[in-house]
Every structure is written in C-alpha cells, then in structure tokens.
Tab-separated table of C-alpha atoms and ligand atoms in Angstrom:
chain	number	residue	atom	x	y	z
A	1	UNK	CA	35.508	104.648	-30.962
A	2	UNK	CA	32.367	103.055	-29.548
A	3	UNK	CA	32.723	102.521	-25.776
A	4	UNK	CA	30.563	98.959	-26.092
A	5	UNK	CA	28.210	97.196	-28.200
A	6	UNK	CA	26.238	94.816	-25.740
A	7	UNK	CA	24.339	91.868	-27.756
A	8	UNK	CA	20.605	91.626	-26.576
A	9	UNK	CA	20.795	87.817	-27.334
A	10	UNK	CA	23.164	85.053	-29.258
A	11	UNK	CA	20.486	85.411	-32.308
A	12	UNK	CA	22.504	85.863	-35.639
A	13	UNK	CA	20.073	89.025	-36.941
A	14	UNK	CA	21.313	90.623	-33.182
A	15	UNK	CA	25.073	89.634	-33.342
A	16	UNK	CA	25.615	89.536	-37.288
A	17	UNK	CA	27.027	93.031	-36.729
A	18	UNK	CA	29.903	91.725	-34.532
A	19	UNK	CA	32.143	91.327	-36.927
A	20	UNK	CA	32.197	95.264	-38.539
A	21	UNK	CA	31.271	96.726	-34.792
A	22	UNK	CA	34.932	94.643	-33.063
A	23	UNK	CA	37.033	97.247	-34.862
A	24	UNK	CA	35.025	100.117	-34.120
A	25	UNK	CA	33.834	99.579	-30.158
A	26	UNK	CA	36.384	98.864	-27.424
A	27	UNK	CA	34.537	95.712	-26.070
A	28	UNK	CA	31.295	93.784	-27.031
A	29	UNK	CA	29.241	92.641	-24.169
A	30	UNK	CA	26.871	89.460	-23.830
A	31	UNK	CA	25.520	87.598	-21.297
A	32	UNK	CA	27.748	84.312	-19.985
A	33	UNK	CA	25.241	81.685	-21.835
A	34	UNK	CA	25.376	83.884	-25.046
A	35	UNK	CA	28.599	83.243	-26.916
A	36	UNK	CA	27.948	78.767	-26.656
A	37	UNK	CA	24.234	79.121	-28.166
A	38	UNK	CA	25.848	81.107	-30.625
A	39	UNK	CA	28.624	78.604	-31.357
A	40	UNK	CA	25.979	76.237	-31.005
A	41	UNK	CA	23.691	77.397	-33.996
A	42	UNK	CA	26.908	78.637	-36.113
A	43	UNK	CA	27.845	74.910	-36.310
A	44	UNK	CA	23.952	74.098	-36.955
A	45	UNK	CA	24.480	76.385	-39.706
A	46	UNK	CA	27.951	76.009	-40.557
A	47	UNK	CA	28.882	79.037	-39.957
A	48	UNK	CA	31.446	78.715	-37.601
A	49	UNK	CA	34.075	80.561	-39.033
A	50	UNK	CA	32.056	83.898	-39.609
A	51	UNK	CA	31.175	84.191	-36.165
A	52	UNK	CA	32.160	87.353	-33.811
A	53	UNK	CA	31.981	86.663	-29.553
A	54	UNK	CA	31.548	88.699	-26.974
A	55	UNK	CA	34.721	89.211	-25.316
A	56	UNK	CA	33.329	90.726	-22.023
A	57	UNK	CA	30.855	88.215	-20.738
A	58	UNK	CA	28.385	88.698	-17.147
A	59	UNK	CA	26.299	85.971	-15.640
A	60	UNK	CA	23.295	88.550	-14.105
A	61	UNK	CA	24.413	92.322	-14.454
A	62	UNK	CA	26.766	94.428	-16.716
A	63	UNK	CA	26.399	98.190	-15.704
A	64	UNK	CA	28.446	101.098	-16.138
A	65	UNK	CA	28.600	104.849	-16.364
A	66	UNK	CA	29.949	105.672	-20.143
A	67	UNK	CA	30.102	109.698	-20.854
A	68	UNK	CA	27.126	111.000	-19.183
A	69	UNK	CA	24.773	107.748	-19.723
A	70	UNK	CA	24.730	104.661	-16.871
A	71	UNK	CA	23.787	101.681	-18.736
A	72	UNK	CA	23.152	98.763	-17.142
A	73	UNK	CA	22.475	95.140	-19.093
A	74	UNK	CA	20.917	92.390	-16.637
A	75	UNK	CA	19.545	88.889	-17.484
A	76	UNK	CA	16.576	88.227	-16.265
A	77	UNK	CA	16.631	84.020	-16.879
A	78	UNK	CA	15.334	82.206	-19.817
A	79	UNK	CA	12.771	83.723	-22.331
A	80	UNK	CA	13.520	84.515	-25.422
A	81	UNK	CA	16.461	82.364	-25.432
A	82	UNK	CA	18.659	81.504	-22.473
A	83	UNK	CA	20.964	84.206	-22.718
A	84	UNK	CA	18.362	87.454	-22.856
A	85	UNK	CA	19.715	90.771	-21.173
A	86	UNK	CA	17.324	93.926	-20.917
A	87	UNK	CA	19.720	97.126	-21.229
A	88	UNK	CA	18.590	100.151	-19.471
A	89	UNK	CA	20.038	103.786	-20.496
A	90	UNK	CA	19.025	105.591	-17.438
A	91	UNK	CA	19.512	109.100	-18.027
A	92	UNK	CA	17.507	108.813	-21.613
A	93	UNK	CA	14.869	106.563	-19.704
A	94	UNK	CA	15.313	104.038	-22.516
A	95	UNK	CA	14.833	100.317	-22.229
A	96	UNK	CA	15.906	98.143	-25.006
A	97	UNK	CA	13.566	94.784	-24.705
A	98	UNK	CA	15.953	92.745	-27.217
A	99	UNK	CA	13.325	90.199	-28.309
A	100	UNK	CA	11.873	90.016	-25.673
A	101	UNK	CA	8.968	91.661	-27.022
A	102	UNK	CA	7.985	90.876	-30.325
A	103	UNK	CA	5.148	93.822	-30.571
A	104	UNK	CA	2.220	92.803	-31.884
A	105	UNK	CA	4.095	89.628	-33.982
A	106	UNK	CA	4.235	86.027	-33.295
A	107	UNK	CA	7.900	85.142	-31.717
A	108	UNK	CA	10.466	83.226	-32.449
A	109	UNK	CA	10.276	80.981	-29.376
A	110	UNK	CA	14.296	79.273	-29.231
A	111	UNK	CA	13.908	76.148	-26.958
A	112	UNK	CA	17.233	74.845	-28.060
A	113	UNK	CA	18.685	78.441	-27.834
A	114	UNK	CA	17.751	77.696	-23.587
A	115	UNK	CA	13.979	79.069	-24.322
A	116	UNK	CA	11.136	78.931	-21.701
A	117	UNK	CA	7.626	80.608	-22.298
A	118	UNK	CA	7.132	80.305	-18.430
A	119	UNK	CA	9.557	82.008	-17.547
A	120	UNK	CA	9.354	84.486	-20.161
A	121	UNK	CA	6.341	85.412	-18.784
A	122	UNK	CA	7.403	86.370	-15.462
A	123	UNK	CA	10.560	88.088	-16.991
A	124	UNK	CA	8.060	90.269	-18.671
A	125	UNK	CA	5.901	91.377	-15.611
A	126	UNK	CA	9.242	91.752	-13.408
A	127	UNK	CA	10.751	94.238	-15.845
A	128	UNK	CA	6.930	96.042	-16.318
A	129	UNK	CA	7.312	96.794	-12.610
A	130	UNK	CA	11.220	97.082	-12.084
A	131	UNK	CA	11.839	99.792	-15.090
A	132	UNK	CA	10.210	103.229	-15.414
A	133	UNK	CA	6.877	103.476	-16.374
A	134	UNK	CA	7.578	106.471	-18.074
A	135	UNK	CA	10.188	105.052	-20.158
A	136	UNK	CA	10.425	104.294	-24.065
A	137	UNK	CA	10.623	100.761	-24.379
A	138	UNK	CA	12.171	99.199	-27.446
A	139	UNK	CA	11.434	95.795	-29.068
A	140	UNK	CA	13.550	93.772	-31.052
A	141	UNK	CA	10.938	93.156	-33.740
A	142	UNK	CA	7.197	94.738	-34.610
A	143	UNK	CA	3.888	94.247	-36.490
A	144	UNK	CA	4.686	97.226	-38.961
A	145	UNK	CA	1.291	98.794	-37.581
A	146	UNK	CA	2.522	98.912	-33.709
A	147	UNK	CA	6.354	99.659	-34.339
A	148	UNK	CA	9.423	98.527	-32.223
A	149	UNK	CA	8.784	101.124	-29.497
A	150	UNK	CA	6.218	101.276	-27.000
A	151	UNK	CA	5.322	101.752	-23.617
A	152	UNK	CA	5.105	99.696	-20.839
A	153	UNK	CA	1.681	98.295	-21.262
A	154	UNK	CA	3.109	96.576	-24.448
A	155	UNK	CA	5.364	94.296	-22.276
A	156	UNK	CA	1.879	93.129	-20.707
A	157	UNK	CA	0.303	92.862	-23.722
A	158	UNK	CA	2.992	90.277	-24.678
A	159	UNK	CA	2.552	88.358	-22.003
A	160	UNK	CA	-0.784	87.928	-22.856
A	161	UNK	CA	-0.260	86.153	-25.968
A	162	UNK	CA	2.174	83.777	-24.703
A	163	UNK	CA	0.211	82.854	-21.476
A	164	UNK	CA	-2.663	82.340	-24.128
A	165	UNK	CA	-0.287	80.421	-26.260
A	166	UNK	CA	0.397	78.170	-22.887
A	167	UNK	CA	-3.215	77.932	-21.916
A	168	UNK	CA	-4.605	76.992	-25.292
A	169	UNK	CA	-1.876	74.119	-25.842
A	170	UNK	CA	-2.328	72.642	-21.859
A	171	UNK	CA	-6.445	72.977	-23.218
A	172	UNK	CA	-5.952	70.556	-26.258
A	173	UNK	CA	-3.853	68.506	-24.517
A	174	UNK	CA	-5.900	68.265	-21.451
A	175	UNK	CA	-8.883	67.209	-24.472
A	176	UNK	CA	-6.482	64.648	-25.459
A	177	UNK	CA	-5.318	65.899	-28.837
A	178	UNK	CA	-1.829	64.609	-30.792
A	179	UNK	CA	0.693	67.265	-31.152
A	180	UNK	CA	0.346	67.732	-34.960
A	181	UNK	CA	-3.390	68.607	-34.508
A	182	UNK	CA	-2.663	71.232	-32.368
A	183	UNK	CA	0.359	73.168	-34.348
A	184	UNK	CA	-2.661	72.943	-36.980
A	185	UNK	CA	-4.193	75.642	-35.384
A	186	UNK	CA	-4.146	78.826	-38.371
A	187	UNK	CA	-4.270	81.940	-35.948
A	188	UNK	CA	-4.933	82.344	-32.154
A	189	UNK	CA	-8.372	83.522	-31.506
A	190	UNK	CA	-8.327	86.747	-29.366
A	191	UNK	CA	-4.972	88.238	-30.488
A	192	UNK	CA	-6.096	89.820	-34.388
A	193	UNK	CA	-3.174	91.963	-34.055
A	194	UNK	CA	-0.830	88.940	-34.626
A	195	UNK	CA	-3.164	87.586	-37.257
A	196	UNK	CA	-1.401	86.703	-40.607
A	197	UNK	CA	-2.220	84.259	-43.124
A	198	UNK	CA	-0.731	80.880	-42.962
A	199	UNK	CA	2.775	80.097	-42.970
A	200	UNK	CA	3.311	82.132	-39.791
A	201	UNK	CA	4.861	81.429	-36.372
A	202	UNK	CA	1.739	80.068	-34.911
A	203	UNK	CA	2.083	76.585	-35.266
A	204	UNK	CA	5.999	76.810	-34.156
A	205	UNK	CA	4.751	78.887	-31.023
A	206	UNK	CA	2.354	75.920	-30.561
A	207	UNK	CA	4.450	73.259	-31.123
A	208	UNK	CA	7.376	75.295	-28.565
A	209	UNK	CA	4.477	75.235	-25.658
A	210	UNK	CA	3.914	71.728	-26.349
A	211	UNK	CA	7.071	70.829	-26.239
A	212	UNK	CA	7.555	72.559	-22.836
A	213	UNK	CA	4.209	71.485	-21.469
A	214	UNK	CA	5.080	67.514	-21.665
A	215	UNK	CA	8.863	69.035	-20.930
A	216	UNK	CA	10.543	66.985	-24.366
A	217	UNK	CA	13.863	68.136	-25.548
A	218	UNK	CA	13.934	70.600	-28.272
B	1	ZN	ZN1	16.037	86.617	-31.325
C-alpha cells in the first residue's frame, strides 16, 4: 500500500493515474483549487464520469513524515495553473517542479485552469531560493536534449523565457499591433533551445501573455 499519491496539478496527463493509484495508495493529495479545474475541464471534455479526486485537499501546505522521508507539498499561487504544489522529499533532497518547469520546451500556459505568467515568475525565483541548491529538481515535461531533471539554475532559466514571453508581447502591443499578428510570431528569438518548427506552443504562449497583459478572460 502506497502511503499517498499527491497530484502536482488538476492536468489530466498528471491525474489520469487516479483512477488505478485510489486502490493502491491510502489517500491522494491535491491542492484545494485542484479537484474544480479538474471537474471543470472533464465536463469541457466530457469526461466527467472517468474522473478520480483528491480526497485529502490543503489550501497552502500538505507535509508529513511517511517511513523515513518528510514530504512536504505547498502551493505557491497561480502559475502553471491555479492549483500548482511543489513537493519536497527532504531526506532525498528531491524537488518535484510538477509543470512548473517545462525544461527547455514551450509550456502549456492554462489561463482558464487559474494560470498567471506573472506570478509564475515569482513562484519560480521564490522556490530557486527557498529549496536546496544542492537538490535534484524534477520537471514535469523536457526538451528530450535537457531531460526532466535539473538543477536549480534551470528554474531561472525558465523564468527567463516567460518574462521574455511577457516582455516581447507588452513590446508589440506597446507598437500597436492586433493580437493575431503577434501569436504569428514562429519562434522566440534568444531561446534556440525551445526552437521547433511551426505548430508549436509559441503562438498559444503569446496569445496567453496577451491575454493577461490587456487582463481578458480566458
Ligand atoms: Zn500541466
């Protein structure tokens, strides 16, 4: 028997498991704004009936001491989503980033899922100073090349693409450009890591900061 299985996020490829992992683990642990986005997008989807919840939920921090491990979950406010938690395994000096570090890959950026790239970006330098710097990070997704574990440096490097992202949307806008010429935009220049040939996230990511720059609804 598993002691928990603590969702990162609502997001279905990080809670699809729900469903085999409720007979195996005593409890599955989310954030508090976690299980409505994911009702939310199971009725986008129509999936409603497949879905698994949390049944141990925390507004800010989950933490306890299971065998020899302390493991502590805390949300940090919106990123990712609304409902992100970084989870902390102390004695192995691990930190599991959910996705809030896509490594070297343009995000998904959820504005209805309670997304905000400002934010995200502070949530990213608080946890590069609150969490070992020593530690193995882990990322929820990662350019092949890079992997989905890292150090700390590649929380910062993260946040340099999306305060990019920000800067380069407030720039057109501030030059007076429409929305759909600025989502045009094939790759951002400076970040050749995240580089991939058209259809990628890009123009989403753009169309997210836009979005959140003249503060429209999702
Ligand atoms: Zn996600």
């Amino acid at each position: 028997m598993l002691d928990a299985v603590i969702n990162t996020h609502h997001h279905g490829d990080h809670t699809g498991g729900n469903g085999i992992f409720k007979a195996a683990a005593r409890t599955i642990v989310a954030q508090a704004n976690v299980p409505r986005f994911q009702l939310a997008a199971a009725e986008r989807a129509g999936t409603v009936e497949k879905q698994v919840f949390a049944d141990q939920t925390f507004p800010e921090v989950w933490r306890r001491e299971l065998g020899d491990e302390i493991v502590t979950a805390q949300y940090h406010g919106p990123a990712h989503t609304g409902g992100d938690v970084i989870v902390h395994f102390e004695r192995a000096n691990v930190v599991h980033m959910g996705d809030l570090v896509f490594n070297r890959l343009y995000p998904v950026i959820d504005r209805p899922g309670g997304a905000s790239i400002r934010h995200w970006i502070t949530v990213l330098e608080e946890a590069a100073v609150n969490y070992p710097a020593d530690a193995i990070y882990v990322f929820g997704h990662g350019n092949p090349k890079f992997g989905v574990t890292g150090e700390r440096g590649d929380l910062l490097a993260f946040r340099d693409y999306l305060a990019a992202l920000l800067a380069q949307v407030e720039k057109e806008i501030a030059a007076g450009k429409p929305k759909d010429q600025i989502v045009a935009l094939e790759n951002l220049p400076g970040f050749a890591d995240y580089h991939l040939p058209r259809p990628n996230r890009l123009g989403s990511n753009l169309g997210v900061a836009y979005d959140e720059l003249t503060d429209k609804a999702g």
